[in-house]
Short mmCIF file of C-alpha atoms in Angstrom, two decimals:
data_model
loop_
_atom_site.label_atom_id
_atom_site.label_comp_id
_atom_site.label_asym_id
_atom_site.label_seq_id
_atom_site.Cartn_x
_atom_site.Cartn_y
_atom_site.Cartn_z
CA MET A 1 18.41 -7.86 -127.09
CA GLU A 2 16.87 -11.41 -127.25
CA ASN A 3 16.71 -13.05 -130.52
CA VAL A 4 13.24 -13.96 -131.54
CA SER A 5 12.27 -16.63 -133.96
CA LEU A 6 9.45 -15.22 -136.33
CA GLY A 7 8.51 -18.78 -137.30
CA GLU A 8 9.70 -18.55 -140.86
CA PRO A 9 12.07 -20.94 -142.49
CA GLU A 10 15.54 -19.40 -143.30
CA SER A 11 17.55 -19.69 -146.23
CA SER A 12 20.91 -21.12 -146.22
CA SER A 13 22.34 -17.44 -145.79
CA GLY A 14 20.33 -17.22 -142.56
CA GLU A 15 17.90 -14.74 -144.09
CA SER A 16 14.08 -14.99 -143.62
CA LYS A 17 12.23 -16.13 -146.72
CA CYS A 18 9.69 -13.25 -146.74
CA VAL A 19 9.01 -12.93 -150.40
CA PRO A 20 8.52 -9.22 -151.39
CA LEU A 21 4.66 -8.84 -152.06
CA GLY A 22 4.00 -12.37 -151.13
CA ASP A 23 0.94 -13.16 -149.00
CA ALA A 24 2.98 -15.56 -146.72
CA CYS A 25 4.93 -12.65 -145.34
CA PRO A 26 3.35 -11.75 -142.02
CA VAL A 27 5.12 -8.34 -141.92
CA LEU A 28 3.46 -7.31 -145.29
CA ARG A 29 0.20 -8.72 -144.18
CA ALA A 30 0.23 -6.66 -140.87
CA VAL A 31 1.50 -3.55 -142.68
CA GLY A 32 -1.25 -4.05 -145.21
CA ALA A 33 -3.87 -4.30 -142.46
CA LEU A 34 -2.53 -1.36 -140.43
CA GLY A 35 -1.16 0.74 -143.13
CA GLY A 36 -2.81 4.16 -143.55
CA LYS A 37 -2.56 7.33 -141.58
CA TRP A 38 -5.31 6.77 -139.28
CA LYS A 39 -5.68 3.04 -138.47
CA LEU A 40 -3.29 3.04 -135.46
CA HIS A 41 -5.01 6.00 -134.06
CA ILE A 42 -8.27 4.22 -134.26
CA VAL A 43 -6.96 1.12 -132.49
CA TYR A 44 -5.45 3.32 -129.87
CA HIS A 45 -8.83 4.82 -129.08
CA LEU A 46 -10.87 1.64 -129.35
CA MET A 47 -8.37 -0.04 -126.77
CA ARG A 48 -10.05 2.18 -124.10
CA ASP A 49 -13.79 1.54 -124.93
CA VAL A 50 -16.45 0.96 -127.39
CA MET A 51 -16.96 4.12 -129.37
CA ARG A 52 -19.56 5.57 -131.70
CA PHE A 53 -18.63 7.11 -134.91
CA GLY A 54 -18.95 10.72 -133.84
CA GLU A 55 -16.87 9.94 -130.67
CA LEU A 56 -14.06 8.50 -132.80
CA HIS A 57 -14.29 11.40 -135.25
CA ARG A 58 -13.82 13.88 -132.28
CA ALA A 59 -11.05 12.03 -130.69
CA ILE A 60 -8.90 11.95 -133.94
CA PRO A 61 -8.42 15.45 -134.88
CA GLY A 62 -7.71 15.99 -138.64
CA VAL A 63 -9.46 12.82 -139.93
CA THR A 64 -12.34 13.74 -142.24
CA GLN A 65 -15.67 11.73 -142.04
CA GLN A 66 -15.07 10.18 -145.48
CA MET A 67 -11.55 8.92 -144.44
CA LEU A 68 -12.60 7.62 -141.10
CA THR A 69 -15.42 5.71 -142.71
CA ALA A 70 -13.09 4.20 -145.22
CA GLN A 71 -10.59 3.05 -142.60
CA LEU A 72 -13.23 1.66 -140.38
CA ARG A 73 -14.59 -0.38 -143.30
CA GLU A 74 -11.12 -1.75 -144.18
CA MET A 75 -10.37 -2.53 -140.61
CA GLU A 76 -13.64 -4.40 -140.33
CA ALA A 77 -12.95 -6.25 -143.44
CA ASP A 78 -9.52 -7.19 -142.09
CA GLY A 79 -11.22 -8.49 -138.70
CA ILE A 80 -9.61 -5.89 -136.58
CA VAL A 81 -12.78 -3.75 -135.76
CA HIS A 82 -16.30 -5.03 -135.07
CA ARG A 83 -19.18 -2.78 -136.21
CA LYS A 84 -22.47 -3.28 -134.27
CA VAL A 85 -25.51 -1.57 -135.73
CA TYR A 86 -28.60 -1.10 -133.51
CA ALA A 87 -31.87 -1.25 -135.23
CA GLN A 88 -33.33 2.10 -133.97
CA VAL A 89 -34.06 5.59 -135.09
CA PRO A 90 -31.73 7.63 -135.26
CA PRO A 91 -29.32 4.81 -136.32
CA LYS A 92 -26.76 3.84 -133.65
CA VAL A 93 -23.38 2.27 -134.63
CA GLU A 94 -20.82 1.34 -132.15
CA TYR A 95 -17.16 0.11 -133.10
CA SER A 96 -15.02 -2.08 -130.92
CA LEU A 97 -11.78 -4.04 -131.32
CA THR A 98 -12.27 -7.72 -132.24
CA GLU A 99 -10.00 -10.41 -130.43
CA VAL A 100 -7.53 -9.94 -133.35
CA GLY A 101 -7.67 -6.05 -132.88
CA ALA A 102 -7.31 -6.39 -129.20
CA GLY A 103 -4.13 -8.50 -129.79
CA LEU A 104 -2.53 -5.10 -130.96
CA GLN A 105 -2.67 -3.54 -127.49
CA PRO A 106 1.09 -4.56 -126.71
CA LEU A 107 2.13 -3.05 -129.98
CA ILE A 108 0.39 0.12 -129.47
CA GLU A 109 1.62 0.43 -126.00
CA ALA A 110 5.12 -0.01 -127.13
CA LEU A 111 4.58 2.60 -129.91
CA VAL A 112 3.40 5.11 -127.25
CA ILE A 113 6.54 4.53 -125.25
CA TRP A 114 8.84 4.65 -128.32
CA GLY A 115 7.01 7.66 -129.74
CA GLY A 116 7.46 9.51 -126.40
CA LYS A 117 11.29 9.16 -126.85
CA LEU A 118 11.22 10.81 -130.25
CA PRO A 119 11.88 14.47 -130.49
CA LEU A 120 9.11 16.75 -131.53
CA ARG A 121 9.12 17.83 -135.10
CA GLY A 122 11.15 20.92 -135.63
CA SER A 123 12.93 20.41 -132.43
CA THR A 124 16.72 20.85 -132.44
CA LYS A 125 17.30 18.43 -129.83
CA SER A 126 18.98 15.31 -130.95
CA MET A 127 18.16 11.82 -129.97
CA SER A 128 20.56 9.81 -127.88
CA MET A 129 21.51 6.48 -129.37
CA ALA A 130 21.68 4.21 -126.35
#
């Protein structure tokens, strides 16, 4: 596997200086922005197309309207999702990925591939460690 520099200074022991709970740590910022049960699902669906709230709600079984609304608001505040409101009756709102959000596409695609290799929950089949 290729050794990738993460752009952070290293200590004399060669460890990254990602201070726990520090704003400078890019991993903590990313996890903070994408943490939550539904955010990666939302990004996955918005990668395909602009969607209205109802479409997103139907596309993600198990998410409540209240939780989907909260997750979308957080993602909008973090600059991942764009919310476009049309001035019409009844109200029309569309969600799409921002440029920052679209940058998650390689990550989501890698997660889809990686997740496909995991055993189904409850499966007795063990994973091979290659």
